[in-house]
Short mmCIF file of C-alpha atoms in Angstrom, two decimals:
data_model
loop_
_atom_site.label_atom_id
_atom_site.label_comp_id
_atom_site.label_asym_id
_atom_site.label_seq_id
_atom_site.Cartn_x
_atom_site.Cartn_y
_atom_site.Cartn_z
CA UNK A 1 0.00 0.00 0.00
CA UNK A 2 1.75 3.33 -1.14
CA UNK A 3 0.48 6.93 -1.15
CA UNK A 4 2.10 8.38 -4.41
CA UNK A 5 0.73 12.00 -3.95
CA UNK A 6 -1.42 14.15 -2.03
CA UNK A 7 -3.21 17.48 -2.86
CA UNK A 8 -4.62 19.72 -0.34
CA UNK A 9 -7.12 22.82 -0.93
CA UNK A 10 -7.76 24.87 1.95
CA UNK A 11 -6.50 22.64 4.37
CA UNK A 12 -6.04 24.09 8.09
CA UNK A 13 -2.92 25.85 7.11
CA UNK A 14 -2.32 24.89 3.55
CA UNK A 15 -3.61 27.10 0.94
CA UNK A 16 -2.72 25.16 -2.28
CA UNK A 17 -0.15 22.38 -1.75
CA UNK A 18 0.71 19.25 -3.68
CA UNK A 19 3.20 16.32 -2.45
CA UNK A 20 5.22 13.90 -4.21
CA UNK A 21 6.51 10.76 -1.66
CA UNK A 22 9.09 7.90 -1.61
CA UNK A 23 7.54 4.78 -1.30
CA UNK A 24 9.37 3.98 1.59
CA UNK A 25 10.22 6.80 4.63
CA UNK A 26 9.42 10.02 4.38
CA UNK A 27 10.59 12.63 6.58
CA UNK A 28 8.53 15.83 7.73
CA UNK A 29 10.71 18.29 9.29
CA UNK A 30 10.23 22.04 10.06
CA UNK A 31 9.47 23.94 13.50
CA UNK A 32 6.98 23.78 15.72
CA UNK A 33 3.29 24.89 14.31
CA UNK A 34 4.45 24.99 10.83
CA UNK A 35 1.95 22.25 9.42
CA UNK A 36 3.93 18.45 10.03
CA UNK A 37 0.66 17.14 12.03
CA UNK A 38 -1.95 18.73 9.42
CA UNK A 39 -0.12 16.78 6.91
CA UNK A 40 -0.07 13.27 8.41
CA UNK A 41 -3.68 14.45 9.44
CA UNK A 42 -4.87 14.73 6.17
CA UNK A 43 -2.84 11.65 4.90
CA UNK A 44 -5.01 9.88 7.90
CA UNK A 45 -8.20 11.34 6.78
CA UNK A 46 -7.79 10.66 2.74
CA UNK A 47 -8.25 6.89 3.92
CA UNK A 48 -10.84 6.93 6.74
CA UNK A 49 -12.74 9.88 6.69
CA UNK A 50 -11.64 10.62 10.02
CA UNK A 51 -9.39 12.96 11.91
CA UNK A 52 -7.51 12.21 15.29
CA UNK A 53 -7.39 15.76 16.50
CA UNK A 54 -11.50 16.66 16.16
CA UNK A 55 -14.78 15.39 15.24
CA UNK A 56 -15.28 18.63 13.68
CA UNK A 57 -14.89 18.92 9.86
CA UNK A 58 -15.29 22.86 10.37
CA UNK A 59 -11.99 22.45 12.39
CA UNK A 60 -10.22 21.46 8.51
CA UNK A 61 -11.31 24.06 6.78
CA UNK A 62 -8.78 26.87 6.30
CA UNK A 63 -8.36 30.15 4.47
CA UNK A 64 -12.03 29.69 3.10
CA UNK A 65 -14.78 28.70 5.27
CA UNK A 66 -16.92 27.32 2.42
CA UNK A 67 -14.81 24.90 0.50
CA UNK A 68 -11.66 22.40 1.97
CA UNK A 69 -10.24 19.34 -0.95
CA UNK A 70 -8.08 16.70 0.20
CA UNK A 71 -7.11 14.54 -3.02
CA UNK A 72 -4.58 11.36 -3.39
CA UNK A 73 -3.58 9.11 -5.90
CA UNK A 74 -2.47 5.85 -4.50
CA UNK A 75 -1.16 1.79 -5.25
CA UNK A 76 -3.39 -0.59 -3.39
CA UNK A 77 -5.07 -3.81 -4.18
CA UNK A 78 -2.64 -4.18 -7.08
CA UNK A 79 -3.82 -1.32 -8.87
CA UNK A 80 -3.66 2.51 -9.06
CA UNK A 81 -6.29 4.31 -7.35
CA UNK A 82 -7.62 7.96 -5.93
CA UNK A 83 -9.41 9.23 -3.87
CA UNK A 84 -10.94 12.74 -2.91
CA UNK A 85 -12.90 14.31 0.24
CA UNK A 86 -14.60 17.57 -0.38
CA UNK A 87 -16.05 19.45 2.51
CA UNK A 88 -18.66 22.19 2.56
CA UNK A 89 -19.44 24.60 5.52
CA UNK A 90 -23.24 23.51 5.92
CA UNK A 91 -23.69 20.71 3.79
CA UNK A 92 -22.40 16.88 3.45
CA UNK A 93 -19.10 15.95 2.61
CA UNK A 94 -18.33 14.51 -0.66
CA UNK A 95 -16.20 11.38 -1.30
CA UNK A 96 -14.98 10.11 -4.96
CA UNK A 97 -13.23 6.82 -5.32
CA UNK A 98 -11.68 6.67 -8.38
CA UNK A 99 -13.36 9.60 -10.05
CA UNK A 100 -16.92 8.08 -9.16
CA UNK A 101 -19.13 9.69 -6.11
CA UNK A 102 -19.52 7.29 -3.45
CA UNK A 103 -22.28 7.18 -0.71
CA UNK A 104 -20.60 5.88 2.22
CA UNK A 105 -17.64 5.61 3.98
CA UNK A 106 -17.69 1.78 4.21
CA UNK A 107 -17.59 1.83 0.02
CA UNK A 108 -13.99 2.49 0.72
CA UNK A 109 -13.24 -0.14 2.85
CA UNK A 110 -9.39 -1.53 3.01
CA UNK A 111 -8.53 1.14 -0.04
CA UNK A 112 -6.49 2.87 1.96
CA UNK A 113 -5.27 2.03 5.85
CA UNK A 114 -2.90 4.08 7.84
CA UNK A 115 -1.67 3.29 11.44
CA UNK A 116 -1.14 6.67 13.46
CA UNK A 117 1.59 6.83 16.33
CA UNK A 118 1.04 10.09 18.47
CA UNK A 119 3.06 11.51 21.77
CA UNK A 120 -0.65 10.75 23.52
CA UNK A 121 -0.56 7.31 22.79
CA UNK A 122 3.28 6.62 24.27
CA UNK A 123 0.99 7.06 27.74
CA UNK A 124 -2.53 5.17 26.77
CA UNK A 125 -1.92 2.33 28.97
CA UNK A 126 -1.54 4.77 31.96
CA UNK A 127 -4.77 6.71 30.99
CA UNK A 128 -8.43 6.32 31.33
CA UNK A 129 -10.35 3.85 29.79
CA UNK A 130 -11.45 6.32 27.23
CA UNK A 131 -8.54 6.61 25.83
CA UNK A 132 -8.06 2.88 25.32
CA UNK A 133 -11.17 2.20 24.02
CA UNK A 134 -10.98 5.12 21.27
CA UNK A 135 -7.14 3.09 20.35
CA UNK A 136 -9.46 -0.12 19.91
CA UNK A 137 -11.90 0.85 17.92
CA UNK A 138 -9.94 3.16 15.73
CA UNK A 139 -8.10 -0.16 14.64
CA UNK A 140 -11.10 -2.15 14.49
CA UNK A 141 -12.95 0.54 12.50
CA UNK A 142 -10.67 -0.02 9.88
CA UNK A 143 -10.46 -3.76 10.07
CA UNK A 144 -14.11 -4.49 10.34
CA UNK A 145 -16.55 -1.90 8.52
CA UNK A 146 -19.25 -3.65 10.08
CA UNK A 147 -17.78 -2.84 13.55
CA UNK A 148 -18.03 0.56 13.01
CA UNK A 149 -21.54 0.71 11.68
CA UNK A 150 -22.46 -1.39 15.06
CA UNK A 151 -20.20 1.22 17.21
CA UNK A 152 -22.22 4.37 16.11
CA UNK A 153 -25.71 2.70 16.30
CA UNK A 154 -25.17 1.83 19.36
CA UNK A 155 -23.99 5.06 20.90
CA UNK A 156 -27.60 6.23 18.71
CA UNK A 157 -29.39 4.32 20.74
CA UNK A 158 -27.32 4.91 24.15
CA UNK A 159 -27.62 8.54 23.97
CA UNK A 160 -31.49 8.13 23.63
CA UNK A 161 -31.36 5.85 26.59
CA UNK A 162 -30.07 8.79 28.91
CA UNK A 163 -32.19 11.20 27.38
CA UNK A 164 -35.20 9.04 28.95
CA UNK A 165 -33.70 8.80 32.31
CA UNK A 166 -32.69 12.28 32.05
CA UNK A 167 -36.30 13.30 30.96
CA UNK A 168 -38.27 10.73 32.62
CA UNK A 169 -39.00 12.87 35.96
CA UNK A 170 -41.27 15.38 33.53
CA UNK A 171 -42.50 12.89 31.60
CA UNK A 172 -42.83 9.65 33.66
CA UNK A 173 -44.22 8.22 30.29
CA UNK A 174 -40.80 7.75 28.73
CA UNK A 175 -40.20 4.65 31.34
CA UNK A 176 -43.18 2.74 28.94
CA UNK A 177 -40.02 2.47 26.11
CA UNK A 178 -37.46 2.02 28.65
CA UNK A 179 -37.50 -1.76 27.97
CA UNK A 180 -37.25 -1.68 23.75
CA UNK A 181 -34.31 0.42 24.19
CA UNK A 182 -32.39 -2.06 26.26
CA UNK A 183 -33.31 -4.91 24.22
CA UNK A 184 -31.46 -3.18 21.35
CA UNK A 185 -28.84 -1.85 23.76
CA UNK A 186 -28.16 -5.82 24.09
CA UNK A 187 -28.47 -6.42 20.58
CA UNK A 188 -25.74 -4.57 19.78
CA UNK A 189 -23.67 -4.38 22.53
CA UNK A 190 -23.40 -8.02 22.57
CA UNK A 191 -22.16 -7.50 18.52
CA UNK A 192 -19.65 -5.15 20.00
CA UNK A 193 -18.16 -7.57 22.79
CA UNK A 194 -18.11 -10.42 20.06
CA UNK A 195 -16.03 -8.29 17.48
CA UNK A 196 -13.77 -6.96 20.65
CA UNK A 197 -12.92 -10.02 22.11
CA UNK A 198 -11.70 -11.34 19.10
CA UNK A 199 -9.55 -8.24 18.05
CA UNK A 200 -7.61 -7.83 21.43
CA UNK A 201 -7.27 -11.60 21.94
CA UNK A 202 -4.96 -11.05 18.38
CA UNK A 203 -3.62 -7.65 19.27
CA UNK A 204 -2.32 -8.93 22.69
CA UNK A 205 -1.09 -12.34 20.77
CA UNK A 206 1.20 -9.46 17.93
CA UNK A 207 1.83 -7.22 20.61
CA UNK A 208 3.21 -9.83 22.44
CA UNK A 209 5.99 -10.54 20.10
CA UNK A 210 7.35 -7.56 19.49
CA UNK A 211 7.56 -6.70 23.20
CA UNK A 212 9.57 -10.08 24.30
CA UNK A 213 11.85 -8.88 21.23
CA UNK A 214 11.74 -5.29 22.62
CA UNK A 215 12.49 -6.31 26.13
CA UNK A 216 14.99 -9.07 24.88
CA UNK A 217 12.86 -11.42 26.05
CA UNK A 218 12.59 -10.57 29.46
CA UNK A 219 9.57 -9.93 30.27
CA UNK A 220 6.07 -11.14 29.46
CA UNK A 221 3.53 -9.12 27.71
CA UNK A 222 -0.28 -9.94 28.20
CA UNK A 223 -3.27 -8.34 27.16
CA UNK A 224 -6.57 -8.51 29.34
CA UNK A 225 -10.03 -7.46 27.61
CA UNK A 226 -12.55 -6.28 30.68
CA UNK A 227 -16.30 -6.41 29.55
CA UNK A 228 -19.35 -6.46 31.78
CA UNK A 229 -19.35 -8.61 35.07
CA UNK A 230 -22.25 -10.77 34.02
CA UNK A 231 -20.30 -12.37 31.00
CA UNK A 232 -18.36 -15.14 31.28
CA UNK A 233 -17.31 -15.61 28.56
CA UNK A 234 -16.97 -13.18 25.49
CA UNK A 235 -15.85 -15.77 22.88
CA UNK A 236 -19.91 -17.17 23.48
CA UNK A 237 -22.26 -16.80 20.60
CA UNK A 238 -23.92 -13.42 20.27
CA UNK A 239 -27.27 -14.33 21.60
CA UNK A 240 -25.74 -15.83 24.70
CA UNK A 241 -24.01 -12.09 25.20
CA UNK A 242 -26.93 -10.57 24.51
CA UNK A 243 -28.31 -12.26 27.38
CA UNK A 244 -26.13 -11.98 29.34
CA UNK A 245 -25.94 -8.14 28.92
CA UNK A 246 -29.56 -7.81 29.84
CA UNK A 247 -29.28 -9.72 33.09
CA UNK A 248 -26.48 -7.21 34.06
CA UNK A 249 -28.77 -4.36 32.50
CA UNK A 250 -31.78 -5.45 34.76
CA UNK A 251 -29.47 -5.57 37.91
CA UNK A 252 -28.89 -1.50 37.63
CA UNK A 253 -32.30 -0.55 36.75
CA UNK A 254 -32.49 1.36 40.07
CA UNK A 255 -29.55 2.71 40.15
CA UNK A 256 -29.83 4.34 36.52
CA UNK A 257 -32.74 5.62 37.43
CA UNK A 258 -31.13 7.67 39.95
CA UNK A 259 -28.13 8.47 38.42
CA UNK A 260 -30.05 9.65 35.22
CA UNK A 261 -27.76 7.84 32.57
CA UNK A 262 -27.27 3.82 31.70
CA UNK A 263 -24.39 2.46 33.75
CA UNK A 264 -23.55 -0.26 32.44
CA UNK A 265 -22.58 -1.60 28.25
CA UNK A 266 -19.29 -2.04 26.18
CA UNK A 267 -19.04 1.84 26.28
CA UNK A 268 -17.68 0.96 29.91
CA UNK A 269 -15.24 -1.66 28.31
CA UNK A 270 -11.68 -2.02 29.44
CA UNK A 271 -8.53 -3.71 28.80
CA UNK A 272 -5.49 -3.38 30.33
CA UNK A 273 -1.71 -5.02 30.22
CA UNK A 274 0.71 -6.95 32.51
CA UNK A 275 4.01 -7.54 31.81
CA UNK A 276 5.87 -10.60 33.65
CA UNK A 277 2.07 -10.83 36.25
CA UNK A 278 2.41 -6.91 37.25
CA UNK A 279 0.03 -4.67 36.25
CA UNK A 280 1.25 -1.59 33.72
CA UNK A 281 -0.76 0.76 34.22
CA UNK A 282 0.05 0.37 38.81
CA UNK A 283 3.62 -0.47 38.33
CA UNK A 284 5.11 -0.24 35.06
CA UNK A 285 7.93 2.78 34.69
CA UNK A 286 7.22 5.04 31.83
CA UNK A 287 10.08 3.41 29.39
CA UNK A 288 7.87 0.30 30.33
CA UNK A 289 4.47 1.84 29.56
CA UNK A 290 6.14 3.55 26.27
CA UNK A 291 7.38 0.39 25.24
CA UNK A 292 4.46 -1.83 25.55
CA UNK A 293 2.38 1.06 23.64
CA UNK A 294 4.66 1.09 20.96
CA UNK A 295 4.32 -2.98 21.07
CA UNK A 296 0.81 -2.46 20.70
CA UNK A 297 0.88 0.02 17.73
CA UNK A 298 3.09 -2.41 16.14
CA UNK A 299 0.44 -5.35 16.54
CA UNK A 300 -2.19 -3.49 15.31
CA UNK A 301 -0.19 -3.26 12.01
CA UNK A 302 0.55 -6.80 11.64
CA UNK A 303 -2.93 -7.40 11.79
CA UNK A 304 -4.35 -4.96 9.35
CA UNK A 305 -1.50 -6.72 6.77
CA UNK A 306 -2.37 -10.26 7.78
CA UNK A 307 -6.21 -9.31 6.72
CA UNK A 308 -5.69 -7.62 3.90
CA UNK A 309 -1.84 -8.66 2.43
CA UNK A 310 -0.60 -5.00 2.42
CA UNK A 311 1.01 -3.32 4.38
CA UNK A 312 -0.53 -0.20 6.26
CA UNK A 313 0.94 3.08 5.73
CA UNK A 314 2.48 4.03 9.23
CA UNK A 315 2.42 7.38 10.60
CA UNK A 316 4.82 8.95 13.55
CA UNK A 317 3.93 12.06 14.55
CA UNK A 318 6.98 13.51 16.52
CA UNK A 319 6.99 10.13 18.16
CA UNK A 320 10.94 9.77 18.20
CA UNK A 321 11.83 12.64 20.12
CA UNK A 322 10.09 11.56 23.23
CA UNK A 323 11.67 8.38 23.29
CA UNK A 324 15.57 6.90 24.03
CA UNK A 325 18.39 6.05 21.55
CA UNK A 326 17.32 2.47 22.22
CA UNK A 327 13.62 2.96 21.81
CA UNK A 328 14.30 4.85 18.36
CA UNK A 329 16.53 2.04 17.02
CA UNK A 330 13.99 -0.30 17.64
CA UNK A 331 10.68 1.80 16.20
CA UNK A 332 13.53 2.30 13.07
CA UNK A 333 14.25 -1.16 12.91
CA UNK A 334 10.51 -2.04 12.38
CA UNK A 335 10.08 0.49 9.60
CA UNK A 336 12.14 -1.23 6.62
CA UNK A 337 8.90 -2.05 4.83
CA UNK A 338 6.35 -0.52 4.02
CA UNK A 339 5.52 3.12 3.77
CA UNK A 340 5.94 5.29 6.47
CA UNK A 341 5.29 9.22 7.38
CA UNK A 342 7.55 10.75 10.30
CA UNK A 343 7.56 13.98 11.44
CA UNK A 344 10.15 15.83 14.08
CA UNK A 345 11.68 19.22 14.23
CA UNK A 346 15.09 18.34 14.00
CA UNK A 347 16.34 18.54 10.19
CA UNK A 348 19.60 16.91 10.54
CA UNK A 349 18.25 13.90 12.85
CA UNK A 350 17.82 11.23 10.42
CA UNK A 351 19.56 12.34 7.23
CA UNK A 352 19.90 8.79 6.02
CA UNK A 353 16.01 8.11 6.00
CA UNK A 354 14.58 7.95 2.60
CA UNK A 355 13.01 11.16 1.29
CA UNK A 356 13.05 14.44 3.44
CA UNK A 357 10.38 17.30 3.47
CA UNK A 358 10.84 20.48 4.79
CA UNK A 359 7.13 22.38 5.95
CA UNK A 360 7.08 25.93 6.66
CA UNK A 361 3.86 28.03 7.24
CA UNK A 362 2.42 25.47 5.40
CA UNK A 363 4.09 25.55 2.14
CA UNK A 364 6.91 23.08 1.44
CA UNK A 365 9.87 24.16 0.43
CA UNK A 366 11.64 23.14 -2.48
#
């Protein structure tokens, strides 16, 4: 999978830019606020549709409030491809794949996959669960379209849920649909467990590996996928989840009712890490908690290629400069195929990395 070039049309800070890369590493350099993170941004969002710095596609648009392009030509699936997101202030969004208008996201499926590697995730693992969860299903967004279309019906249907509770004390009424709300609340939830128990039980296997190699093999990495109390086990079949989820569902009724919002669902799901039995996110230092995250990043990478047979496009966003000599080698070590974006503000840090890019006030500079 190779991103050949990107064009960008009112872009945050980019008026009217067009890149050229190396099919290997590319290097982003340039000081601080210059553009490096709008461009692996919009490198991110040419394949998914999404950005990882807000939900807001107001927040991309530029110079001109009215109009924002972002446009790529690109090798994947054995063939040459494009594709191009235009955004309106007011209206829809508009996404071509190959020339042709398509109607949803999920018609792009696999064309494109990146793998992002931020400063914030070098410290997931000591977070909140928030933070996890939003690294899980980013992956599994892009491994499973089917998750995703699960993911935001069910936060549809969650958000409706609290509005009840929230409303029910003016309008006692609202408790009469209480009950078809869970049921669906089940329905999908128990989807959502199915699909997450399966992805973490192969990102822990991948992530795994590359920490015993990381650690040179001394110490154990294991991953740990926390869902609701009442299921046992979240390999079951869906309908036994589903169950299962109601049962806990029914045993909070009173307290929800209280509290004013639904307490319990996937969208309190957890996982955490222990390396050698000790618990990461209690004990581990930070090199430890930086390591296992970049383990994890890692994983998720292998298992986007081993779906699909291409490699994802990987993405480090001033990642190197928070971590040791020994932490870079590594990270560097891991990069010798496939394509990969890497930004830092040091010019002269790694001159023997494939192609270099210098960004200033978002224009590069020739």
């Amino acid at each position: 999978m190779e991103l050949k070039n990107l064009t960008l049309h009112n872009y945050r800070n980019y008026r009217d830019c067009c890149f050229t890369f190396n099919p290997g590493v590319n290097l982003i350099v340039g000081d601080n606020a210059q553009g490096k993170t709008n461009l692996l941004e919009a490198i991110g969002y040419l394949g998914t549709g999404k950005s990882f710095r807000t939900s807001k596609n107001q927040e991309l648009m530029g110079f001109d409030p009215d109009f924002t392009e972002i446009s790529g030509s690109l090798f994947s699936q054995e063939r040459e491809q494009s594709l191009r997101w235009v955004l309106f202030s007011g209206k829809p969004r508009q996404l071509y794949h190959n020339g042709i208008k398509k109607k949803t996201l999920s018609q792009i499926s696999g064309v494109f996959q990146t793998v992002l590697f931020c400063p914030e995730d070098l410290m997931v693992l000591k977070s909140g669960s928030a933070s996890r969860r939003r690294l899980g299903d980013n992956a599994l967004c892009q491994l499973r379209p089917n998750y995703e279309a699960a993911l935001t019906q069910y936060g549809k249907i969650l958000e409706q849920k609290n509005r009840i509770l929230k409303d029910r004390e003016e309008n006692p009424a609202l408790l009469e649909i209480l009950p078809e709300y869970n049921t669906r609340l089940c329905q999908v939830g128990a989807l959502i467990i199915s699909y997450r128990a399966r992805f973490y039980e192969g990102l822990g296997r991948e992530a795994a590996v590359f920490h015993r190699e990381f650690s040179g093999g001394k110490e154990d990495f294991v991953l740990t996928y926390h869902t609701v109390s009442t299921i046992t086990d979240p390999f079951a079949p869906v309908e036994v989840l589903q169950q299962q989820l109601r049962e806990h569902l029914e045993s909070h009724y009173r307290a929800e009712l209280q509290s004013c919002q639904c307490l319990t669902g996937p969208h309190k799901d957890d996982f955490d890490v222990t390396l050698s039995g000790m618990s990461l996110k209690a004990y581990g230092s930070q090199g430890q908690t930086r390591t296992a995250a970049i383990s994890l990043k890692l994983a998720q990478r292998q298992l986007m290629a081993s779906q699909s047979g291409e490699i994802p496009v990987l993405l480090l966003d001033d990642v190197l400069s928070e971590l040791d000599p020994g932490r870079q080698d590594f990270v560097l070590n891991q990069i010798h195929k496939g394509q990969v974006f890497i930004t830092c503000c040091e010019k002269d840090r790694f001159t023997k990395l494939g192609k270099t890019m210098e960004i200033e006030k978002g224009n590069l500079l020739l």
